[in-house]
Amino acid sequence: MNRHIRAVLLAGGLGVLACGSTAPRDTATTTAMSGADPEITGYIARIRAVDNHSHANSVAPGDSDADALALDGIPLELPVPLRPDNPDCLAAYQALYRYPHADLGDAHMDELRGTMRAIAATQADSFPTWVLDQVGTEVLLANRIAMGPGLASPRFRWVSYVDALMVPLSNTAEAATSPDREKLFPLEDRLLRRYLTDLQLTGLPRTLDDYLAKVVTPTLEAQRAGGCVAVKFEAAYLRALDFDDVAVQTARRIYARYAGGGEPSHADYKALQDFLFRYIAREAGRLGMAVHVHSFEGFGNTYRAAGADPLLLEPVFTDPTLQATRFVLVHGGGVFSGHTAAMLWKPNVYADISMMTLAYPPATLAAVLRGWLTQFPEKVLYGSDAVALGPDMGWELTAWIAGRNGRAALAQALTGMMQGGEVSRARAEEIATMVMRTNAAGLYQLDLK
Ligand SMILES: [Zn+2]
């Protein structure tokens, strides 16, 4: 999703980002200021993470398979922590590239670019793995159209995009519902054409049953065979997350009427999408893939936050035919984190802290985590949403920033729980390990070292 951020930064003509010149705080200073217990802080710093959500780049030139919704040119407001003058990127350069300076002036930037080029050249195909070693991540889930050179299993695991399968009819009317969607729907159309081409099809089958049997299921099966551990819906960018339980007869009628062309009414198209969402989620569960759902207040100036509320998914989570499917609320619902807490009562629902690790200060995220961890610590997953933000800002920078923030927030939350007598130190350490790695390992059946 941070492709939006990248889009706006680039569209804004910033090109080379001007990072803040304020000297970053070191870990000891940060710990002292936050009041986090130094022992639990140190313990968390040593845990090798499983990162539930990222947009890591391959080393292929241009890396065109990175993103389903590359939203160049979509205007959006950015919160302070995501603005390019934030001092975090200087801290990331210092940590990752041993950058010795306290400013990012032109001369120093040239030197830094030389260092970055040299490391990229030396590491070559190993560069993404080098990044994981720098940021203390053992396994990173990469949300991409397809994997690519440098992103090999077991260190990198694939999370595919499946919204395109949910919107197979003419999207002209849906695209006209907001300026953002006008840019997004054509990208979904393009991805569906790619999925059809992969199956040697030149167009949509004429019946829903054929579409499910010859397009949707084979695409999901191919993704699973290609190593996919989860499928991702970015549906909240396209519509609200209220997926009703629609009868197959209704879906068949709508599909058959419009598969060959024509504009479905919004009500008809919503019903077909609702049916397809649940079908895809059911198939993902059958194939052993989790279902990731974007749930956050951004991004995009005409994005509709109300439609991203995780409570809208409750009927899906409780659908008796979807109990074998594990859902992950990616970005934890953001400002709806309390509603996420309510959804964690469902046995098939998890949440990650990706993007909250970038958009929120650690103290804010710590409060969210404390709420969740006192109730369902086995359902909470670390995540970064690491993504490239510009020519000098590869995904490694946001991987590092999110790692530092996420670990700091977890330390603060667990310190509070220990001080409140809610958990022992031993249990706090256990929960830290669960959040940072073992919950994800169980969910995706990863064989960790
Ligand atoms: Zn993302």
CSV table of C-alpha atoms and ligand atoms in Angstrom, one decimal:
chain,number,residue,atom,x,y,z
A,1,MET,CA,0.0,0.0,0.0
A,2,ASN,CA,2.8,2.4,0.5
A,3,ARG,CA,3.1,2.5,-3.2
A,4,HIS,CA,0.9,5.5,-2.7
A,5,ILE,CA,3.5,7.2,-0.6
A,6,ARG,CA,6.1,6.5,-3.2
A,7,ALA,CA,3.7,7.7,-5.8
A,8,VAL,CA,3.1,11.0,-4.1
A,9,LEU,CA,6.7,11.6,-3.2
A,10,LEU,CA,7.8,11.0,-6.8
A,11,ALA,CA,4.8,12.9,-8.2
A,12,GLY,CA,5.7,15.8,-5.9
A,13,GLY,CA,8.9,16.1,-7.8
A,14,LEU,CA,11.0,15.4,-4.7
A,15,GLY,CA,13.0,12.9,-6.6
A,16,VAL,CA,15.9,12.7,-4.2
A,17,LEU,CA,14.3,12.9,-0.9
A,18,ALA,CA,15.5,15.3,1.6
A,19,CYS,CA,15.8,13.5,4.9
A,20,GLY,CA,15.7,15.3,8.1
A,21,SER,CA,19.0,16.6,9.5
A,22,THR,CA,18.2,16.1,13.1
A,23,ALA,CA,20.6,13.6,14.6
A,24,PRO,CA,18.7,10.3,15.3
A,25,ARG,CA,18.4,8.9,18.8
A,26,ASP,CA,20.4,5.8,19.7
A,27,THR,CA,18.6,2.7,21.1
A,28,ALA,CA,19.8,3.4,24.7
A,29,THR,CA,18.5,6.9,24.6
A,30,THR,CA,15.2,5.8,23.1
A,31,THR,CA,14.8,3.1,25.7
A,32,ALA,CA,15.5,5.5,28.6
A,33,MET,CA,13.0,8.0,27.2
A,34,SER,CA,10.3,5.4,26.6
A,35,GLY,CA,10.7,3.9,30.1
A,36,ALA,CA,10.9,0.4,28.5
A,37,ASP,CA,12.6,-2.2,30.6
A,38,PRO,CA,16.2,-2.6,29.3
A,39,GLU,CA,16.2,-6.3,29.7
A,40,ILE,CA,13.1,-6.9,27.7
A,41,THR,CA,14.3,-4.4,25.1
A,42,GLY,CA,17.6,-6.3,24.7
A,43,TYR,CA,15.7,-9.6,24.6
A,44,ILE,CA,13.5,-8.3,21.8
A,45,ALA,CA,16.4,-6.8,19.9
A,46,ARG,CA,17.9,-10.3,19.6
A,47,ILE,CA,14.8,-12.1,18.2
A,48,ARG,CA,15.1,-13.0,14.6
A,49,ALA,CA,11.8,-11.8,13.1
A,50,VAL,CA,9.2,-13.2,10.7
A,51,ASP,CA,7.9,-10.1,8.9
A,52,ASN,CA,4.2,-10.6,7.9
A,53,HIS,CA,3.9,-7.9,5.3
A,54,SER,CA,6.3,-6.1,3.0
A,55,HIS,CA,6.9,-5.1,-0.6
A,56,ALA,CA,10.5,-6.2,-0.9
A,57,ASN,CA,12.0,-5.6,-4.3
A,58,SER,CA,13.8,-8.3,-6.3
A,59,VAL,CA,17.2,-7.4,-7.9
A,60,ALA,CA,15.6,-7.5,-11.4
A,61,PRO,CA,16.1,-4.1,-13.2
A,62,GLY,CA,12.9,-2.1,-12.9
A,63,ASP,CA,11.3,-5.0,-10.9
A,64,SER,CA,7.9,-4.7,-12.7
A,65,ASP,CA,6.4,-7.6,-10.8
A,66,ALA,CA,6.5,-5.7,-7.5
A,67,ASP,CA,3.1,-4.3,-7.2
A,68,ALA,CA,-0.5,-4.8,-8.3
A,69,LEU,CA,-1.6,-1.3,-7.6
A,70,ALA,CA,1.3,1.0,-8.5
A,71,LEU,CA,-0.5,4.2,-7.8
A,72,ASP,CA,1.7,6.8,-9.4
A,73,GLY,CA,0.1,10.2,-9.4
A,74,ILE,CA,-2.6,9.6,-6.7
A,75,PRO,CA,-2.6,12.5,-4.4
A,76,LEU,CA,-2.5,11.9,-0.7
A,77,GLU,CA,-1.9,13.5,2.7
A,78,LEU,CA,1.0,12.0,4.6
A,79,PRO,CA,1.2,11.9,8.4
A,80,VAL,CA,4.3,13.4,10.0
A,81,PRO,CA,6.2,10.1,10.5
A,82,LEU,CA,5.9,9.3,6.8
A,83,ARG,CA,7.0,12.7,5.5
A,84,PRO,CA,10.4,12.8,3.8
A,85,ASP,CA,11.9,15.3,6.3
A,86,ASN,CA,11.5,12.7,9.1
A,87,PRO,CA,14.9,12.0,10.7
A,88,ASP,CA,14.3,8.2,10.6
A,89,CYS,CA,15.8,7.8,7.2
A,90,LEU,CA,19.1,9.4,8.3
A,91,ALA,CA,19.2,6.9,11.2
A,92,ALA,CA,18.5,4.1,8.7
A,93,TYR,CA,21.3,5.2,6.4
A,94,GLN,CA,23.7,5.3,9.4
A,95,ALA,CA,22.6,1.8,10.6
A,96,LEU,CA,22.5,0.1,7.2
A,97,TYR,CA,25.3,1.8,5.3
A,98,ARG,CA,27.5,2.9,8.2
A,99,TYR,CA,26.8,6.5,6.9
A,100,PRO,CA,29.2,8.6,9.1
A,101,HIS,CA,27.5,12.0,8.7
A,102,ALA,CA,24.8,13.8,10.6
A,103,ASP,CA,23.4,15.6,7.6
A,104,LEU,CA,22.3,14.7,4.0
A,105,GLY,CA,23.9,17.5,2.1
A,106,ASP,CA,24.7,17.1,-1.6
A,107,ALA,CA,28.3,16.1,-1.2
A,108,HIS,CA,27.5,13.5,1.6
A,109,MET,CA,24.6,12.2,-0.5
A,110,ASP,CA,26.9,11.5,-3.4
A,111,GLU,CA,29.2,9.6,-1.1
A,112,LEU,CA,26.2,7.7,0.3
A,113,ARG,CA,25.0,6.8,-3.2
A,114,GLY,CA,28.5,5.4,-4.0
A,115,THR,CA,28.3,3.2,-0.8
A,116,MET,CA,24.8,2.0,-1.7
A,117,ARG,CA,25.9,1.1,-5.3
A,118,ALA,CA,29.0,-0.7,-4.1
A,119,ILE,CA,27.0,-2.8,-1.6
A,120,ALA,CA,24.4,-3.6,-4.2
A,121,ALA,CA,27.1,-4.6,-6.6
A,122,THR,CA,29.0,-6.7,-4.1
A,123,GLN,CA,25.9,-8.4,-2.8
A,124,ALA,CA,24.3,-8.8,-6.3
A,125,ASP,CA,21.5,-11.5,-6.0
A,126,SER,CA,22.2,-11.7,-2.2
A,127,PHE,CA,21.3,-8.1,-1.6
A,128,PRO,CA,17.7,-8.8,-0.3
A,129,THR,CA,19.1,-11.5,2.0
A,130,TRP,CA,21.8,-9.0,3.1
A,131,VAL,CA,19.0,-6.6,4.0
A,132,LEU,CA,17.2,-9.3,6.1
A,133,ASP,CA,20.5,-9.9,8.0
A,134,GLN,CA,21.0,-6.2,8.7
A,135,VAL,CA,17.5,-5.7,10.1
A,136,GLY,CA,17.3,-9.0,12.1
A,137,THR,CA,14.6,-10.7,10.0
A,138,GLU,CA,14.8,-14.4,9.4
A,139,VAL,CA,11.8,-14.7,7.0
A,140,LEU,CA,10.1,-11.9,5.1
A,141,LEU,CA,6.7,-12.2,3.4
A,142,ALA,CA,6.8,-10.3,0.2
A,143,ASN,CA,3.4,-9.1,-1.2
A,144,ARG,CA,4.1,-9.1,-5.0
A,145,ILE,CA,2.5,-10.0,-8.3
A,146,ALA,CA,5.3,-12.6,-8.7
A,147,MET,CA,8.6,-13.2,-6.9
A,148,GLY,CA,11.9,-12.6,-8.7
A,149,PRO,CA,15.7,-12.9,-8.5
A,150,GLY,CA,17.1,-12.5,-5.0
A,151,LEU,CA,13.8,-13.4,-3.3
A,152,ALA,CA,14.2,-17.1,-2.8
A,153,SER,CA,12.5,-19.3,-0.2
A,154,PRO,CA,13.0,-20.0,2.7
A,155,ARG,CA,14.1,-16.5,3.7
A,156,PHE,CA,11.4,-14.9,1.4
A,157,ARG,CA,7.8,-16.1,1.1
A,158,TRP,CA,5.3,-15.0,-1.4
A,159,VAL,CA,1.9,-13.3,-0.8
A,160,SER,CA,0.0,-12.8,-4.0
A,161,TYR,CA,-2.7,-10.3,-5.0
A,162,VAL,CA,-6.2,-11.6,-5.7
A,163,ASP,CA,-8.5,-8.6,-6.0
A,164,ALA,CA,-8.4,-8.8,-9.8
A,165,LEU,CA,-10.2,-12.1,-9.6
A,166,MET,CA,-13.0,-10.5,-7.7
A,167,VAL,CA,-13.7,-7.7,-10.3
A,168,PRO,CA,-14.0,-9.6,-13.7
A,169,LEU,CA,-16.8,-7.5,-15.3
A,170,SER,CA,-16.6,-4.0,-16.8
A,171,ASN,CA,-15.2,-1.7,-14.1
A,172,THR,CA,-16.1,1.6,-15.8
A,173,ALA,CA,-18.9,2.5,-13.5
A,174,GLU,CA,-17.0,1.4,-10.3
A,175,ALA,CA,-13.9,3.4,-11.4
A,176,ALA,CA,-16.0,6.5,-11.8
A,177,THR,CA,-16.9,6.5,-8.1
A,178,SER,CA,-13.7,8.3,-7.0
A,179,PRO,CA,-10.6,9.8,-8.6
A,180,ASP,CA,-8.4,7.2,-6.8
A,181,ARG,CA,-10.5,4.3,-8.2
A,182,GLU,CA,-10.4,5.8,-11.7
A,183,LYS,CA,-6.6,5.1,-11.5
A,184,LEU,CA,-6.9,1.8,-9.6
A,185,PHE,CA,-9.4,-0.3,-11.5
A,186,PRO,CA,-7.5,-0.3,-14.8
A,187,LEU,CA,-4.6,-1.8,-12.9
A,188,GLU,CA,-6.9,-4.6,-11.7
A,189,ASP,CA,-8.2,-5.1,-15.3
A,190,ARG,CA,-4.6,-5.5,-16.4
A,191,LEU,CA,-3.7,-8.0,-13.7
A,192,LEU,CA,-6.8,-10.1,-14.5
A,193,ARG,CA,-5.7,-10.1,-18.2
A,194,ARG,CA,-2.3,-11.4,-17.1
A,195,TYR,CA,-3.9,-14.1,-15.0
A,196,LEU,CA,-6.0,-15.1,-18.0
A,197,THR,CA,-2.9,-15.1,-20.3
A,198,ASP,CA,-1.1,-17.3,-17.8
A,199,LEU,CA,-3.9,-19.8,-18.2
A,200,GLN,CA,-3.8,-19.5,-22.0
A,201,LEU,CA,-7.2,-17.8,-22.1
A,202,THR,CA,-8.0,-14.9,-24.3
A,203,GLY,CA,-11.2,-13.8,-22.6
A,204,LEU,CA,-13.6,-14.5,-19.8
A,205,PRO,CA,-15.6,-17.8,-19.8
A,206,ARG,CA,-19.3,-17.1,-20.3
A,207,THR,CA,-20.6,-18.8,-17.2
A,208,LEU,CA,-19.7,-18.3,-13.5
A,209,ASP,CA,-19.1,-22.0,-13.0
A,210,ASP,CA,-16.5,-22.0,-15.8
A,211,TYR,CA,-15.0,-18.8,-14.5
A,212,LEU,CA,-14.5,-20.4,-11.1
A,213,ALA,CA,-13.3,-23.7,-12.4
A,214,LYS,CA,-11.1,-22.4,-15.3
A,215,VAL,CA,-9.8,-19.1,-13.9
A,216,VAL,CA,-10.2,-18.5,-10.2
A,217,THR,CA,-9.3,-22.0,-8.8
A,218,PRO,CA,-6.5,-22.7,-11.3
A,219,THR,CA,-4.9,-19.3,-10.5
A,220,LEU,CA,-5.0,-19.9,-6.8
A,221,GLU,CA,-3.7,-23.4,-7.3
A,222,ALA,CA,-0.8,-22.1,-9.4
A,223,GLN,CA,0.0,-19.5,-6.8
A,224,ARG,CA,0.1,-22.2,-4.1
A,225,ALA,CA,2.2,-24.4,-6.3
A,226,GLY,CA,4.5,-21.4,-6.8
A,227,GLY,CA,5.1,-21.2,-3.0
A,228,CYS,CA,2.4,-18.7,-2.0
A,229,VAL,CA,1.7,-18.7,1.7
A,230,ALA,CA,-1.2,-16.2,1.6
A,231,VAL,CA,-3.3,-14.2,-0.8
A,232,LYS,CA,-3.9,-10.5,-0.3
A,233,PHE,CA,-7.0,-8.4,-0.8
A,234,GLU,CA,-6.6,-4.6,-1.2
A,235,ALA,CA,-10.3,-4.4,-1.6
A,236,ALA,CA,-10.7,-1.4,0.7
A,237,TYR,CA,-9.2,0.7,-2.0
A,238,LEU,CA,-11.9,-0.4,-4.4
A,239,ARG,CA,-15.0,-0.8,-2.2
A,240,ALA,CA,-16.1,-1.3,1.4
A,241,LEU,CA,-15.3,-4.6,3.1
A,242,ASP,CA,-19.0,-5.6,3.6
A,243,PHE,CA,-19.0,-8.9,1.7
A,244,ASP,CA,-22.5,-10.4,2.0
A,245,ASP,CA,-23.4,-14.0,1.7
A,246,VAL,CA,-24.8,-14.2,-1.8
A,247,ALA,CA,-26.5,-17.2,-3.3
A,248,VAL,CA,-24.7,-18.9,-6.2
A,249,GLN,CA,-27.8,-18.6,-8.3
A,250,THR,CA,-27.8,-14.8,-8.0
A,251,ALA,CA,-24.1,-14.7,-8.8
A,252,ARG,CA,-24.5,-17.0,-11.8
A,253,ARG,CA,-27.2,-14.8,-13.2
A,254,ILE,CA,-25.2,-11.5,-12.9
A,255,TYR,CA,-22.0,-13.0,-14.2
A,256,ALA,CA,-23.7,-14.6,-17.3
A,257,ARG,CA,-25.5,-11.4,-18.1
A,258,TYR,CA,-22.4,-9.2,-18.1
A,259,ALA,CA,-19.4,-11.5,-18.8
A,260,GLY,CA,-19.6,-10.6,-22.5
A,261,GLY,CA,-19.9,-6.9,-21.9
A,262,GLY,CA,-22.2,-4.2,-20.6
A,263,GLU,CA,-22.3,-2.2,-17.4
A,264,PRO,CA,-23.6,-4.1,-14.3
A,265,SER,CA,-25.6,-2.0,-11.8
A,266,HIS,CA,-23.6,-1.2,-8.6
A,267,ALA,CA,-25.9,-3.5,-6.6
A,268,ASP,CA,-25.5,-6.4,-9.0
A,269,TYR,CA,-21.8,-6.0,-9.3
A,270,LYS,CA,-21.4,-5.8,-5.5
A,271,ALA,CA,-23.3,-9.0,-5.1
A,272,LEU,CA,-21.1,-10.8,-7.6
A,273,GLN,CA,-17.9,-9.4,-5.9
A,274,ASP,CA,-19.3,-10.5,-2.5
A,275,PHE,CA,-19.8,-14.1,-3.8
A,276,LEU,CA,-16.3,-14.1,-5.4
A,277,PHE,CA,-14.6,-12.8,-2.2
A,278,ARG,CA,-16.0,-15.6,-0.2
A,279,TYR,CA,-15.3,-18.2,-2.9
A,280,ILE,CA,-11.6,-17.0,-3.1
A,281,ALA,CA,-11.3,-17.0,0.7
A,282,ARG,CA,-12.8,-20.6,0.9
A,283,GLU,CA,-10.4,-21.8,-1.9
A,284,ALA,CA,-7.4,-20.2,-0.2
A,285,GLY,CA,-8.3,-22.0,3.0
A,286,ARG,CA,-8.7,-25.3,1.2
A,287,LEU,CA,-5.3,-24.8,-0.4
A,288,GLY,CA,-3.6,-23.9,3.0
A,289,MET,CA,-3.1,-20.2,2.2
A,290,ALA,CA,-4.1,-17.4,4.6
A,291,VAL,CA,-6.1,-14.5,3.5
A,292,HIS,CA,-4.6,-11.0,4.1
A,293,VAL,CA,-7.0,-8.1,4.1
A,294,HIS,CA,-5.8,-4.4,4.0
A,295,SER,CA,-7.5,-2.6,6.9
A,296,PHE,CA,-6.2,0.9,7.5
A,297,GLU,CA,-7.2,4.5,7.4
A,298,GLY,CA,-5.1,5.2,4.2
A,299,PHE,CA,-3.9,5.9,1.6
A,300,GLY,CA,-5.3,8.3,-1.0
A,301,ASN,CA,-7.2,11.6,-0.7
A,302,THR,CA,-10.4,9.9,-1.9
A,303,TYR,CA,-9.8,6.6,-0.1
A,304,ARG,CA,-12.8,5.8,2.1
A,305,ALA,CA,-11.6,4.8,5.6
A,306,ALA,CA,-15.1,3.8,6.8
A,307,GLY,CA,-15.1,1.0,4.3
A,308,ALA,CA,-11.9,-0.4,5.8
A,309,ASP,CA,-13.3,-1.1,9.2
A,310,PRO,CA,-12.6,-4.7,10.2
A,311,LEU,CA,-16.0,-5.0,11.8
A,312,LEU,CA,-17.4,-5.0,8.3
A,313,LEU,CA,-15.8,-8.4,7.9
A,314,GLU,CA,-17.5,-10.0,10.9
A,315,PRO,CA,-20.0,-11.9,8.8
A,316,VAL,CA,-17.2,-13.3,6.7
A,317,PHE,CA,-15.2,-14.4,9.7
A,318,THR,CA,-18.2,-16.2,11.2
A,319,ASP,CA,-19.3,-17.8,7.9
A,320,PRO,CA,-19.5,-21.6,8.7
A,321,THR,CA,-17.9,-22.4,5.3
A,322,LEU,CA,-14.9,-20.2,6.0
A,323,GLN,CA,-13.8,-21.6,9.3
A,324,ALA,CA,-10.8,-23.4,7.7
A,325,THR,CA,-9.6,-20.1,6.3
A,326,ARG,CA,-7.2,-18.0,8.4
A,327,PHE,CA,-7.6,-14.3,7.9
A,328,VAL,CA,-5.0,-11.6,8.8
A,329,LEU,CA,-6.0,-8.0,9.3
A,330,VAL,CA,-3.0,-6.4,7.6
A,331,HIS,CA,-2.0,-3.0,9.3
A,332,GLY,CA,-4.2,-4.1,12.3
A,333,GLY,CA,-7.1,-2.0,11.2
A,334,GLY,CA,-5.1,1.2,12.0
A,335,VAL,CA,-7.4,3.6,13.9
A,336,PHE,CA,-9.9,0.8,14.1
A,337,SER,CA,-7.5,-1.3,16.2
A,338,GLY,CA,-10.2,-1.6,18.9
A,339,HIS,CA,-12.5,-3.2,16.3
A,340,THR,CA,-9.6,-5.5,15.4
A,341,ALA,CA,-9.4,-6.5,19.1
A,342,ALA,CA,-13.1,-7.5,18.8
A,343,MET,CA,-12.4,-9.6,15.7
A,344,LEU,CA,-9.5,-11.4,17.5
A,345,TRP,CA,-12.2,-13.2,19.4
A,346,LYS,CA,-12.9,-15.2,16.2
A,347,PRO,CA,-10.7,-18.3,16.1
A,348,ASN,CA,-9.7,-17.7,12.4
A,349,VAL,CA,-8.6,-14.1,12.7
A,350,TYR,CA,-5.1,-12.6,13.2
A,351,ALA,CA,-3.7,-9.1,13.0
A,352,ASP,CA,-0.3,-7.6,12.1
A,353,ILE,CA,1.2,-4.3,13.0
A,354,SER,CA,2.6,-3.5,9.5
A,355,MET,CA,2.4,0.2,8.5
A,356,MET,CA,1.5,1.0,12.1
A,357,THR,CA,5.3,0.4,12.6
A,358,LEU,CA,5.9,3.2,10.1
A,359,ALA,CA,3.0,5.6,10.5
A,360,TYR,CA,2.6,5.6,14.3
A,361,PRO,CA,5.2,6.5,16.9
A,362,PRO,CA,6.2,3.5,19.2
A,363,ALA,CA,4.2,4.9,22.1
A,364,THR,CA,1.0,4.9,20.1
A,365,LEU,CA,1.6,1.4,18.7
A,366,ALA,CA,2.6,0.2,22.3
A,367,ALA,CA,-0.9,1.2,23.5
A,368,VAL,CA,-2.5,-0.8,20.6
A,369,LEU,CA,-0.3,-3.8,21.3
A,370,ARG,CA,-1.0,-3.8,25.0
A,371,GLY,CA,-4.7,-4.0,24.3
A,372,TRP,CA,-4.3,-7.0,22.0
A,373,LEU,CA,-1.6,-8.8,23.9
A,374,THR,CA,-3.5,-8.9,27.2
A,375,GLN,CA,-6.2,-10.8,25.4
A,376,PHE,CA,-5.0,-12.7,22.3
A,377,PRO,CA,-1.1,-12.7,22.2
A,378,GLU,CA,-1.1,-15.8,19.9
A,379,LYS,CA,-2.9,-13.8,17.2
A,380,VAL,CA,-0.6,-10.8,16.8
A,381,LEU,CA,2.1,-10.7,14.2
A,382,TYR,CA,5.1,-8.4,13.6
A,383,GLY,CA,5.0,-6.7,10.2
A,384,SER,CA,6.8,-3.8,8.5
A,385,ASP,CA,5.2,-2.9,5.2
A,386,ALA,CA,8.7,-2.2,4.0
A,387,VAL,CA,8.6,-0.6,0.6
A,388,ALA,CA,10.9,1.5,-1.7
A,389,LEU,CA,10.1,5.2,-1.3
A,390,GLY,CA,12.3,6.7,-4.0
A,391,PRO,CA,15.5,6.5,-5.9
A,392,ASP,CA,17.7,6.8,-2.8
A,393,MET,CA,15.2,5.0,-0.5
A,394,GLY,CA,15.0,1.3,-1.2
A,395,TRP,CA,12.8,-1.0,0.8
A,396,GLU,CA,15.7,-1.7,3.2
A,397,LEU,CA,15.2,1.7,4.8
A,398,THR,CA,11.6,1.2,5.7
A,399,ALA,CA,12.4,-2.4,6.8
A,400,TRP,CA,14.9,-1.0,9.2
A,401,ILE,CA,12.7,1.9,10.5
A,402,ALA,CA,9.7,-0.4,11.0
A,403,GLY,CA,11.9,-3.0,12.8
A,404,ARG,CA,13.2,-0.4,15.2
A,405,ASN,CA,9.8,1.1,15.9
A,406,GLY,CA,8.0,-2.3,16.2
A,407,ARG,CA,10.6,-3.7,18.6
A,408,ALA,CA,10.5,-0.5,20.7
A,409,ALA,CA,6.7,-0.5,20.8
A,410,LEU,CA,6.6,-4.2,21.8
A,411,ALA,CA,9.2,-3.5,24.6
A,412,GLN,CA,7.0,-0.6,25.9
A,413,ALA,CA,3.8,-2.7,25.8
A,414,LEU,CA,5.4,-5.7,27.6
A,415,THR,CA,7.1,-3.4,30.2
A,416,GLY,CA,3.7,-1.9,31.0
A,417,MET,CA,2.2,-5.4,31.3
A,418,MET,CA,5.1,-6.5,33.6
A,419,GLN,CA,4.8,-3.4,35.8
A,420,GLY,CA,1.0,-3.8,35.9
A,421,GLY,CA,1.5,-7.4,37.2
A,422,GLU,CA,-0.3,-8.8,34.1
A,423,VAL,CA,2.6,-11.0,33.0
A,424,SER,CA,5.8,-12.3,34.5
A,425,ARG,CA,9.1,-11.5,32.9
A,426,ALA,CA,9.3,-15.0,31.5
A,427,ARG,CA,5.8,-14.7,30.0
A,428,ALA,CA,6.7,-11.3,28.6
A,429,GLU,CA,9.7,-12.9,26.8
A,430,GLU,CA,7.5,-15.7,25.6
A,431,ILE,CA,5.0,-13.2,24.1
A,432,ALA,CA,7.8,-11.2,22.5
A,433,THR,CA,9.0,-14.3,20.7
A,434,MET,CA,5.4,-15.2,19.7
A,435,VAL,CA,4.7,-11.7,18.2
A,436,MET,CA,8.1,-11.4,16.5
A,437,ARG,CA,8.3,-14.9,15.0
A,438,THR,CA,6.5,-18.0,16.3
A,439,ASN,CA,2.9,-16.9,15.8
A,440,ALA,CA,3.7,-16.4,12.1
A,441,ALA,CA,5.7,-19.6,11.9
A,442,GLY,CA,2.6,-21.5,13.2
A,443,LEU,CA,0.2,-19.7,10.9
A,444,TYR,CA,2.3,-20.3,7.7
A,445,GLN,CA,3.9,-23.6,8.9
A,446,LEU,CA,7.4,-22.2,8.5
A,447,ASP,CA,10.4,-24.2,9.5
A,448,LEU,CA,12.4,-21.6,11.4
A,449,LYS,CA,16.0,-22.1,12.3
B,1,ZN,ZN,1.6,-3.0,2.1
